[in-house]
Amino acid sequence: MTLTDDASQAPTAERRQDRRHERDVALPRWMWVPAVVGFLVIALPVLGLLVEADWRRMPELLTSDAALAALRLSLETAAASTVLCILLGGPLAAVLARGRLPGLRALRSVVLLPLVLPPVVGGLALLYLVGARGLVGEGLRLAFGVTVPFTTVAVVIAQTFVAMPFLVVSLEGALRTAGERYEAVAATLGASPALTFRRVTVPLVLPGLMSGTVLAFARCLGEFGATITFAGNLQGTTQTLPLLVYLQRETDDAGAVALSLLLVVVAILVIVVARPRNTEGLR
Amino acid sequence: MKVRALLGLLAGLALLLAGCGGGSGASAASPTSGDAAPRTLTVLAAASLTETFNAMKTQFETDNPGVTVRISYGGSSDLASQIVNGAPADVFAAASDATMKTVTDKSLTAAPPVSFATNVLQIATQPGNPKGIATFADLAKPGLKVVVCAPPVPCGAAEQKVEKATGVTLTPVSQETDVKSVLGKVSSGNADAGLVYVTDVTAAKGQVQGVSFPEAQQAVTNYPIAVVKNAPQADLAQKWVALVTGEFGQKTLQAAGFGAPQA
């Protein structure tokens, strides 16, 4: 018990000291200019959405069957994908950070691929792997009569594919920063690897895990390219919010703007709910 | 399908760059040839026109030395909103009257649009038509994976019209955002059948098999073309419209499966 407390509190204390120091360090004045421009680059487009919005039609636009179905599907699939990211990406990050394997560096490059690839390419790759004539898809169809594209499962697979690297990168970084000292001490005190992992490693990297989880969830919510190429688009089954926004824009700009704002609100909620731990993790 | 289109685009870009390089080199060597200043005509065209307009581009550039035709293909509504938002363009060729209307509603064409082609829906199936699809009603058979365009897209609107005319309600597995995606889902073997335009089946060159159905005539899609208001190359734009509506253009379009323009 005391072991856990010490492990998780030691870095917090250090961090507080860091913060006190930061107040004394003055920022070069020129830095404000690019900082403000950078902020505007992010903030102004969102402001543009707000200006464009048709507030009187907003309630009607946001409560249409399609909008509600898409919001629900987006939240459900993003949650399912995030859980998958944690279950699979967590151990993957641990292996990458602590494993002693030849070729680990090459393995890491592969894991980072979805960060660099355009999502559409990821969707195509998934389609050729799990699609009707794909390597795995054909086998699934012949053996079980199961086809993956056009199902909600396909949406979850697409989201997991694009989001997992975010979790792996955050968590691996946290694991490396935390180092192995506390684990080593726990081991000398007679703790088994499993107990050390549960009582020392997990509490130590919890902020990193949290920030990774938030990033992964956010990436899942915004997923568009891989979903549209791999899963298709059908209300209630595969039509997530970004897909609906893209389609609405064809005929109804006001509807597209309203749904975009809905996504902005969801995104802000995600950031606000997770913020305290999230920023700690990024420090 | 998309990968091939991308490769084609890259190859086109490379050619374009090579062409530009050669052009500037030549003009540097003979700076006195003033009247043959290189000019660029910008055409925004619906994606379904890709093959035919590329053929016309070659013809146009041969007929008008020193002119480069730059064609931006895309979804009609995307292109329309680009014009509405001030993208520089000379000609707009749309795949539906509705999308052209968003431009004419803002008085952004130099003259009223004219029809230059029509297109009808066709069922695309796997090569050999293994599921034996013969009619539109066959698409409603249980267990069949059918892909269509989403209702807001022109091809989806046409599909909805056919459903209404026939009284047959389809339960598609996906409503794609454009017609080429529907084609891709069929040609990649992931869907048993899809509703696309006749011209898409022709362009797919045997990767899918087309099945015509009489009800398609209930939803003929019109293709209007217009010179954009304040076009930077207004005279060339007029020439382009003349080429598309003239003999060469019409022959090219009809060889690709397009129907004669609406009167």
Coordinates of C-alpha atoms in Angstrom, one line a residue:
Chain A
M1 CA 0.0 0.0 0.0
T2 CA 2.7 2.5 1.0
L3 CA 4.7 1.4 -2.0
T4 CA 1.9 2.6 -4.3
D5 CA 1.5 5.9 -2.5
D6 CA 5.1 6.7 -2.6
A7 CA 5.4 5.8 -6.3
S8 CA 2.6 7.9 -7.4
Q9 CA 3.2 10.9 -5.1
A10 CA 6.9 11.3 -5.7
P11 CA 6.6 12.7 -9.3
T12 CA 3.7 14.9 -8.3
A13 CA 5.8 16.6 -5.7
E14 CA 8.6 17.1 -8.2
R15 CA 6.1 18.6 -10.6
R16 CA 4.9 21.1 -8.1
Q17 CA 8.4 22.3 -7.6
D18 CA 8.8 22.6 -11.3
R19 CA 5.8 24.8 -11.6
R20 CA 7.1 27.2 -8.9
H21 CA 10.3 27.5 -10.9
E22 CA 8.4 28.2 -14.1
R23 CA 6.9 31.4 -12.7
D24 CA 10.3 32.9 -12.3
V25 CA 11.4 32.2 -15.9
A26 CA 10.2 35.0 -18.2
L27 CA 9.1 34.2 -21.7
P28 CA 11.0 36.0 -24.6
R29 CA 8.6 38.8 -25.6
W30 CA 8.7 37.9 -29.4
M31 CA 7.3 34.5 -28.7
W32 CA 3.8 36.1 -28.1
V33 CA 3.4 36.9 -31.7
P34 CA 3.7 33.5 -33.3
A35 CA 1.8 32.1 -30.2
V36 CA -1.2 34.3 -30.8
V37 CA -1.1 33.6 -34.6
G38 CA -1.0 29.9 -33.8
F39 CA -3.9 30.2 -31.5
L40 CA -5.9 32.1 -34.1
V41 CA -5.2 29.4 -36.7
I42 CA -7.0 27.0 -34.5
A43 CA -9.7 29.2 -33.0
L44 CA -10.8 31.3 -36.0
P45 CA -12.2 28.5 -38.1
V46 CA -14.4 27.3 -35.2
L47 CA -15.5 30.9 -34.8
G48 CA -16.4 30.8 -38.5
L49 CA -18.7 27.8 -37.9
L50 CA -20.4 29.7 -35.1
V51 CA -21.0 32.8 -37.3
E52 CA -22.4 30.6 -40.1
A53 CA -24.7 28.7 -37.8
D54 CA -28.5 29.0 -38.3
W55 CA -29.4 29.1 -34.6
R56 CA -33.2 29.2 -35.1
R57 CA -33.2 25.9 -37.0
M58 CA -30.6 24.4 -34.7
P59 CA -32.9 22.3 -32.5
E60 CA -34.7 20.9 -35.5
L61 CA -31.5 20.1 -37.3
L62 CA -29.9 18.4 -34.3
T63 CA -32.8 16.3 -33.4
S64 CA -33.4 14.7 -36.8
D65 CA -33.4 10.9 -36.8
A66 CA -30.3 10.8 -38.9
A67 CA -28.4 13.2 -36.5
L68 CA -29.4 11.3 -33.3
A69 CA -28.6 8.0 -34.9
A70 CA -25.2 9.3 -36.0
L71 CA -24.4 10.8 -32.7
R72 CA -25.3 7.6 -30.9
L73 CA -23.3 5.4 -33.3
S74 CA -20.3 7.8 -33.1
L75 CA -20.2 7.6 -29.3
E76 CA -20.8 3.9 -29.1
T77 CA -18.2 3.0 -31.8
A78 CA -15.6 5.4 -30.4
A79 CA -16.1 4.0 -26.9
A80 CA -15.8 0.4 -28.2
S81 CA -12.7 1.3 -30.3
T82 CA -11.1 3.1 -27.3
V83 CA -11.5 0.0 -25.1
L84 CA -9.9 -2.1 -27.8
C85 CA -7.1 0.4 -28.1
I86 CA -6.4 0.1 -24.3
L87 CA -6.7 -3.7 -24.2
L88 CA -4.4 -4.2 -27.2
G89 CA -2.4 -0.9 -27.3
G90 CA -1.5 -0.9 -23.6
P91 CA 0.4 -4.2 -23.7
L92 CA 1.9 -3.2 -27.1
A93 CA 3.3 0.0 -25.5
A94 CA 4.7 -2.0 -22.6
V95 CA 6.4 -4.4 -24.9
L96 CA 7.8 -1.5 -27.0
A97 CA 9.1 0.4 -24.0
R98 CA 10.3 -2.5 -21.8
G99 CA 10.6 -5.5 -24.1
R100 CA 14.1 -6.9 -25.0
L101 CA 13.6 -8.0 -28.6
P102 CA 15.7 -7.6 -31.7
G103 CA 14.0 -5.5 -34.3
L104 CA 11.9 -3.6 -31.8
R105 CA 12.6 -0.4 -33.6
A106 CA 11.2 -1.7 -36.9
L107 CA 8.2 -2.9 -35.0
R108 CA 7.6 0.6 -33.6
S109 CA 7.8 2.1 -37.1
V110 CA 5.0 -0.2 -38.2
V111 CA 2.9 0.7 -35.2
L112 CA 3.3 4.4 -36.1
L113 CA 2.2 3.9 -39.7
P114 CA -1.5 4.9 -39.2
L115 CA -0.3 8.3 -37.8
V116 CA 1.4 9.1 -41.1
L117 CA -0.9 7.3 -43.6
P118 CA -3.9 9.2 -44.9
P119 CA -6.9 7.4 -43.4
V120 CA -8.3 6.6 -46.8
V121 CA -5.3 4.5 -47.5
G122 CA -5.9 2.7 -44.2
G123 CA -9.5 2.1 -45.3
L124 CA -8.3 0.7 -48.6
A125 CA -5.8 -1.6 -46.8
L126 CA -8.5 -2.9 -44.5
L127 CA -10.8 -3.4 -47.4
Y128 CA -8.2 -5.5 -49.2
L129 CA -7.5 -7.5 -46.1
V130 CA -10.9 -8.1 -44.6
G131 CA -13.1 -7.4 -47.7
A132 CA -14.9 -10.1 -49.6
R133 CA -11.8 -11.0 -51.7
G134 CA -9.3 -10.1 -49.1
L135 CA -6.7 -12.3 -47.5
V136 CA -8.6 -12.7 -44.2
G137 CA -12.1 -11.7 -45.6
E138 CA -12.3 -14.6 -48.0
G139 CA -11.4 -17.1 -45.3
L140 CA -14.0 -15.6 -42.9
R141 CA -16.7 -15.8 -45.5
L142 CA -15.9 -19.3 -46.5
A143 CA -15.5 -20.6 -43.0
F144 CA -18.2 -18.8 -41.1
G145 CA -20.3 -17.0 -43.8
V146 CA -19.3 -13.7 -42.1
T147 CA -18.6 -10.5 -44.1
V148 CA -17.2 -7.5 -42.3
P149 CA -17.6 -4.5 -44.6
F150 CA -20.9 -2.6 -44.2
T151 CA -21.2 -3.6 -40.5
T152 CA -20.7 -1.6 -37.3
V153 CA -17.8 -4.0 -36.6
A154 CA -16.1 -2.6 -39.6
V155 CA -16.5 1.0 -38.2
V156 CA -14.9 -0.2 -34.9
I157 CA -12.0 -1.9 -36.8
A158 CA -11.3 1.3 -38.8
Q159 CA -11.4 3.5 -35.8
T160 CA -9.1 1.2 -33.8
F161 CA -6.7 1.1 -36.7
V162 CA -6.3 4.8 -36.9
A163 CA -6.5 5.6 -33.1
M164 CA -4.3 2.9 -31.5
P165 CA -0.9 4.6 -32.3
F166 CA -2.1 7.7 -30.3
L167 CA -2.5 5.5 -27.2
V168 CA 0.7 3.5 -27.8
V169 CA 2.8 6.7 -28.3
S170 CA 1.5 8.4 -25.2
L171 CA 1.8 5.3 -23.0
E172 CA 5.2 4.3 -24.3
G173 CA 6.5 7.9 -23.6
A174 CA 5.1 7.7 -20.1
L175 CA 6.7 4.3 -19.5
R176 CA 10.1 5.6 -20.7
T177 CA 9.9 8.8 -18.6
A178 CA 8.9 6.9 -15.5
G179 CA 11.9 4.6 -15.9
E180 CA 12.4 1.3 -14.2
R181 CA 13.7 2.4 -10.8
Y182 CA 10.5 1.9 -8.9
E183 CA 9.8 -1.4 -10.5
A184 CA 13.3 -2.5 -9.6
V185 CA 12.9 -1.5 -6.0
A186 CA 9.5 -3.3 -5.9
A187 CA 11.2 -6.4 -7.2
T188 CA 14.0 -6.3 -4.6
L189 CA 11.2 -6.1 -1.9
G190 CA 9.9 -9.3 -3.2
A191 CA 6.9 -8.2 -5.4
S192 CA 6.1 -10.5 -8.3
P193 CA 6.1 -9.0 -11.8
A194 CA 2.3 -9.1 -11.8
L195 CA 2.0 -7.3 -8.5
T196 CA 4.7 -4.8 -9.5
F197 CA 2.8 -4.1 -12.7
R198 CA -0.5 -3.5 -10.9
R199 CA 0.8 -1.6 -7.9
V200 CA 3.8 0.3 -9.3
T201 CA 3.8 0.6 -13.1
V202 CA 0.1 1.3 -13.7
P203 CA -0.2 4.1 -11.1
L204 CA 3.0 5.6 -12.4
V205 CA 1.9 5.8 -16.0
L206 CA -1.8 6.5 -15.3
P207 CA -1.6 10.1 -16.5
G208 CA 0.0 9.0 -19.8
L209 CA -2.6 6.3 -20.2
M210 CA -5.3 8.8 -19.6
S211 CA -4.0 11.3 -22.1
G212 CA -3.5 8.5 -24.6
T213 CA -7.0 7.3 -24.0
V214 CA -8.5 10.8 -24.6
L215 CA -6.4 11.3 -27.8
A216 CA -7.5 7.9 -29.1
F217 CA -11.2 8.5 -28.3
A218 CA -11.0 11.9 -30.0
R219 CA -9.4 10.4 -33.0
C220 CA -12.1 7.7 -33.2
L221 CA -14.8 10.4 -33.0
G222 CA -13.3 12.3 -35.9
E223 CA -12.6 9.3 -38.1
F224 CA -13.8 9.7 -41.6
G225 CA -11.6 8.4 -44.4
A226 CA -11.0 4.8 -43.3
T227 CA -14.7 4.5 -42.3
I228 CA -16.1 5.7 -45.6
T229 CA -13.7 3.5 -47.7
F230 CA -13.9 0.4 -45.6
A231 CA -17.3 0.4 -43.7
G232 CA -19.6 2.3 -46.1
N233 CA -22.3 4.6 -45.0
L234 CA -25.7 3.6 -43.7
Q235 CA -27.8 5.3 -41.1
G236 CA -27.7 3.5 -37.8
T237 CA -25.1 1.0 -38.9
T238 CA -22.1 2.7 -40.3
Q239 CA -23.0 6.4 -40.6
T240 CA -21.0 8.2 -37.9
L241 CA -21.3 11.9 -37.4
P242 CA -18.4 12.9 -39.7
L243 CA -19.9 10.9 -42.5
L244 CA -23.3 12.5 -42.0
V245 CA -21.7 16.0 -42.0
Y246 CA -19.9 15.2 -45.2
L247 CA -23.2 14.1 -46.9
Q248 CA -25.4 16.9 -45.4
R249 CA -23.0 19.4 -47.0
E250 CA -24.1 18.2 -50.4
T251 CA -27.6 19.6 -50.1
D252 CA -27.9 21.5 -46.8
D253 CA -25.1 23.7 -45.6
A254 CA -27.0 24.8 -42.5
G255 CA -27.5 21.1 -41.5
A256 CA -23.8 20.4 -42.0
V257 CA -22.8 23.4 -39.9
A258 CA -25.2 22.4 -37.1
L259 CA -23.8 18.8 -37.0
S260 CA -20.2 20.2 -37.1
L261 CA -21.0 22.3 -34.1
L262 CA -22.4 19.2 -32.4
L263 CA -19.0 17.5 -33.0
V264 CA -17.2 20.6 -31.7
V265 CA -19.3 20.5 -28.5
V266 CA -18.6 16.8 -28.0
A267 CA -14.9 17.4 -28.6
I268 CA -14.9 20.2 -26.0
L269 CA -16.7 18.0 -23.5
V270 CA -14.0 15.3 -24.0
I271 CA -11.2 17.8 -23.5
V272 CA -12.9 19.4 -20.4
V273 CA -13.7 16.1 -18.8
A274 CA -10.3 14.7 -19.2
R275 CA -8.3 17.9 -19.0
P276 CA -6.7 17.9 -15.5
R277 CA -5.2 14.5 -15.9
N278 CA -4.6 15.0 -19.5
T279 CA -2.4 18.0 -19.2
E280 CA -0.5 16.3 -16.4
G281 CA 0.2 13.4 -18.7
L282 CA 1.6 15.7 -21.4
R283 CA 4.0 17.5 -19.1
Chain B
M1 CA -9.9 2.1 -58.9
K2 CA -9.0 5.1 -56.8
V3 CA -5.4 4.2 -56.7
R4 CA -5.3 4.0 -60.5
A5 CA -7.0 7.4 -60.7
L6 CA -4.4 8.8 -58.3
L7 CA -1.6 7.4 -60.4
G8 CA -3.1 8.9 -63.5
L9 CA -3.4 12.2 -61.7
L10 CA 0.3 12.0 -60.7
A11 CA 1.3 11.1 -64.2
G12 CA -0.7 14.0 -65.5
L13 CA 0.9 16.4 -63.0
A14 CA 4.3 15.2 -64.0
L15 CA 3.5 15.8 -67.6
L16 CA 2.1 19.2 -66.8
L17 CA 5.2 20.2 -64.9
A18 CA 7.4 18.9 -67.7
G19 CA 5.3 20.8 -70.2
C20 CA 5.6 24.0 -68.1
G21 CA 9.3 23.6 -67.9
G22 CA 9.6 23.2 -71.6
G23 CA 7.4 26.2 -72.3
S24 CA 9.3 28.6 -70.1
G25 CA 12.5 27.4 -71.6
A26 CA 11.2 28.1 -75.1
S27 CA 9.9 31.6 -74.3
A28 CA 13.2 32.5 -72.7
A29 CA 15.0 31.6 -75.9
S30 CA 12.7 33.7 -78.1
P31 CA 11.3 36.5 -75.9
T32 CA 10.0 38.4 -79.0
S33 CA 7.0 36.0 -79.7
G34 CA 4.5 38.2 -77.8
D35 CA 1.0 37.2 -78.9
A36 CA 1.5 33.5 -78.1
A37 CA 1.6 34.1 -74.4
P38 CA 0.7 30.8 -72.7
R39 CA -2.9 30.8 -71.4
T40 CA -4.7 28.4 -69.1
L41 CA -8.3 27.5 -69.3
T42 CA -9.8 26.2 -66.1
V43 CA -12.7 23.8 -66.3
L44 CA -14.5 22.4 -63.3
A45 CA -16.2 19.2 -64.3
A46 CA -18.3 16.4 -62.7
A47 CA -16.2 13.3 -62.0
S48 CA -18.3 11.2 -64.4
L49 CA -16.9 13.3 -67.3
T50 CA -13.3 12.4 -66.6
E51 CA -12.6 10.2 -69.6
T52 CA -14.5 12.2 -72.1
F53 CA -13.2 15.6 -71.1
N54 CA -9.7 14.3 -71.0
A55 CA -10.1 13.4 -74.7
M56 CA -11.6 16.8 -75.5
K57 CA -8.7 18.5 -73.6
T58 CA -6.2 16.9 -76.0
Q59 CA -8.3 18.1 -79.0
F60 CA -8.7 21.6 -77.6
E61 CA -5.0 22.0 -77.0
T62 CA -4.2 20.9 -80.5
D63 CA -6.8 23.3 -81.9
N64 CA -5.5 26.2 -79.8
P65 CA -1.7 26.2 -79.6
G66 CA -0.3 27.9 -76.4
V67 CA -3.4 27.0 -74.4
T68 CA -3.3 24.6 -71.5
V69 CA -6.6 23.2 -70.3
R70 CA -6.7 22.5 -66.6
I71 CA -9.6 20.4 -65.5
S72 CA -10.6 19.9 -61.9
Y73 CA -12.8 16.8 -61.6
G74 CA -15.0 16.4 -58.5
G75 CA -18.4 15.9 -57.1
S76 CA -20.8 18.4 -58.8
S77 CA -21.9 19.9 -55.5
D78 CA -18.3 20.3 -54.3
L79 CA -17.4 22.1 -57.5
A80 CA -20.5 24.3 -57.3
S81 CA -19.7 25.4 -53.8
Q82 CA -16.1 26.2 -55.0
I83 CA -17.5 28.6 -57.6
V84 CA -20.0 30.1 -55.1
N85 CA -17.0 30.6 -52.7
G86 CA -15.0 32.4 -55.4
A87 CA -12.7 29.8 -56.8
P88 CA -11.2 31.1 -60.1
A89 CA -12.8 29.1 -63.0
D90 CA -13.8 29.6 -66.6
V91 CA -16.3 26.7 -67.3
F92 CA -18.5 24.6 -65.0
A93 CA -19.9 21.3 -66.3
A94 CA -22.3 19.7 -63.7
A95 CA -23.9 16.3 -63.5
S96 CA -27.3 17.6 -62.4
D97 CA -29.5 20.6 -62.9
A98 CA -29.9 20.9 -59.1
T99 CA -26.1 21.6 -58.6
M100 CA -26.0 24.0 -61.6
K101 CA -28.9 25.8 -60.0
T102 CA -26.9 26.6 -56.9
V103 CA -24.6 28.5 -59.2
T104 CA -27.2 30.2 -61.4
D105 CA -29.2 31.2 -58.3
K106 CA -26.3 33.4 -57.3
S107 CA -26.1 34.8 -60.9
L108 CA -22.6 33.3 -61.2
T109 CA -22.9 32.2 -64.9
A110 CA -22.2 34.4 -67.8
A111 CA -25.1 33.0 -69.8
P112 CA -27.9 30.5 -69.1
P113 CA -26.5 26.9 -68.9
V114 CA -27.1 24.6 -71.9
S115 CA -27.6 20.8 -71.8
F116 CA -24.8 18.8 -73.4
A117 CA -25.5 15.2 -72.4
T118 CA -27.7 12.9 -70.4
N119 CA -27.0 9.9 -68.4
V120 CA -29.2 7.0 -67.0
L121 CA -28.7 4.6 -64.2
Q122 CA -27.6 1.0 -64.8
I123 CA -27.2 -1.9 -62.4
A124 CA -23.6 -2.9 -62.0
T125 CA -23.0 -6.6 -61.0
Q126 CA -20.0 -8.9 -60.7
P127 CA -18.7 -10.0 -64.1
G128 CA -20.9 -12.8 -65.4
N129 CA -23.8 -11.7 -63.2
P130 CA -23.5 -14.7 -60.8
K131 CA -26.6 -13.6 -58.9
G132 CA -28.7 -13.5 -62.0
I133 CA -30.0 -10.0 -61.6
A134 CA -32.3 -9.1 -64.5
T135 CA -34.6 -6.3 -63.3
F136 CA -34.7 -3.4 -60.8
A137 CA -37.0 -5.5 -58.6
D138 CA -34.4 -8.2 -58.4
L139 CA -32.3 -5.8 -56.3
A140 CA -34.8 -6.1 -53.5
K141 CA -34.3 -9.9 -53.1
P142 CA -33.3 -10.8 -49.6
G143 CA -29.6 -11.7 -49.0
L144 CA -28.4 -9.6 -51.8
K145 CA -25.8 -6.9 -50.9
V146 CA -26.8 -3.8 -52.8
V147 CA -24.9 -0.5 -52.7
V148 CA -26.4 2.8 -53.9
C149 CA -25.5 6.5 -53.7
A150 CA -26.8 8.5 -50.7
P151 CA -30.0 10.6 -51.5
P152 CA -28.2 14.0 -51.3
V153 CA -25.9 13.0 -54.1
P154 CA -27.2 13.3 -57.7
C155 CA -27.0 9.5 -58.4
G156 CA -28.8 8.9 -55.1
A157 CA -31.5 11.3 -56.0
A158 CA -32.0 9.5 -59.4
E159 CA -32.1 6.1 -57.5
Q160 CA -34.8 7.4 -55.2
K161 CA -36.9 8.6 -58.2
V162 CA -36.7 5.1 -59.7
E163 CA -37.8 3.5 -56.4
K164 CA -40.8 5.8 -56.4
A165 CA -41.6 5.0 -60.0
T166 CA -41.4 1.3 -59.5
G167 CA -42.8 1.0 -56.0
V168 CA -39.8 -1.2 -55.2
T169 CA -38.0 -0.3 -52.0
L170 CA -34.4 -1.3 -51.7
T171 CA -32.5 -2.0 -48.5
P172 CA -29.0 -1.2 -49.4
V173 CA -26.0 -2.2 -47.2
S174 CA -24.4 1.2 -47.8
Q175 CA -25.3 4.6 -49.3
E176 CA -22.0 5.8 -50.7
T177 CA -21.0 9.5 -51.0
D178 CA -20.3 9.3 -54.8
V179 CA -20.9 7.1 -57.7
K180 CA -17.3 5.9 -58.2
S181 CA -17.4 4.6 -54.6
V182 CA -20.4 2.5 -55.5
L183 CA -18.6 1.1 -58.5
G184 CA -15.6 0.4 -56.3
K185 CA -17.6 -1.6 -53.8
V186 CA -18.9 -3.8 -56.6
S187 CA -15.7 -4.1 -58.6
S188 CA -13.8 -5.1 -55.4
G189 CA -16.3 -7.8 -54.8
N190 CA -17.7 -6.5 -51.6
A191 CA -21.2 -5.8 -52.9
D192 CA -23.2 -8.0 -55.2
A193 CA -24.7 -5.1 -57.1
G194 CA -24.7 -1.3 -57.2
L195 CA -26.6 1.4 -59.0
V196 CA -24.3 3.5 -61.1
Y197 CA -24.5 5.4 -64.4
V198 CA -24.3 3.6 -67.7
T199 CA -21.1 5.6 -68.4
D200 CA -19.5 4.3 -65.2
V201 CA -20.0 0.7 -66.4
T202 CA -18.5 1.6 -69.7
A203 CA -15.5 3.2 -68.0
A204 CA -15.0 0.2 -65.7
K205 CA -14.0 -1.8 -68.8
G206 CA -15.2 -5.3 -67.8
Q207 CA -14.6 -5.1 -64.1
V208 CA -18.3 -5.0 -63.6
Q209 CA -21.2 -6.1 -65.8
G210 CA -24.0 -3.7 -66.7
V211 CA -27.7 -4.6 -66.5
S212 CA -30.1 -2.1 -68.1
F213 CA -33.6 -1.7 -66.8
P214 CA -36.5 0.3 -68.4
E215 CA -37.4 2.2 -65.3
A216 CA -34.1 4.1 -65.5
Q217 CA -35.8 6.3 -68.1
Q218 CA -37.9 7.7 -65.2
A219 CA -34.8 9.4 -63.8
V220 CA -32.7 10.7 -66.7
T221 CA -29.9 12.9 -65.4
N222 CA -29.2 16.1 -67.3
Y223 CA -25.6 17.5 -67.7
P224 CA -25.6 21.3 -68.0
I225 CA -22.5 23.4 -68.9
A226 CA -22.0 27.1 -68.5
V227 CA -19.3 29.8 -68.8
V228 CA -18.7 31.2 -65.3
K229 CA -19.4 34.9 -64.8
N230 CA -16.2 37.1 -65.0
A231 CA -14.3 34.1 -66.3
P232 CA -10.6 35.1 -66.7
Q233 CA -10.5 33.4 -70.1
A234 CA -14.0 34.1 -71.3
D235 CA -13.3 33.7 -75.1
L236 CA -11.6 30.3 -74.5
A237 CA -14.4 29.3 -72.2
Q238 CA -16.9 29.9 -75.0
K239 CA -14.7 27.8 -77.4
W240 CA -14.7 25.0 -74.9
V241 CA -18.5 25.0 -74.6
A242 CA -18.7 25.0 -78.4
L243 CA -16.3 22.0 -78.5
V244 CA -18.4 20.0 -75.9
T245 CA -21.7 20.8 -77.6
G246 CA -20.2 20.4 -81.1
E247 CA -19.7 17.3 -83.3
F248 CA -16.4 16.1 -81.8
G249 CA -17.7 16.5 -78.2
Q250 CA -21.0 14.8 -78.8
K251 CA -19.3 11.9 -80.6
T252 CA -16.9 11.5 -77.7
L253 CA -19.6 11.6 -75.1
Q254 CA -21.9 9.2 -76.9
A255 CA -19.1 6.7 -77.4
A256 CA -18.7 6.7 -73.6
G257 CA -22.3 5.9 -73.2
F258 CA -23.8 9.3 -72.6
G259 CA -27.3 10.1 -74.1
A260 CA -28.1 13.0 -76.4
P261 CA -28.6 16.3 -74.7
Q262 CA -32.1 17.4 -73.6
A263 CA -33.9 19.7 -76.0

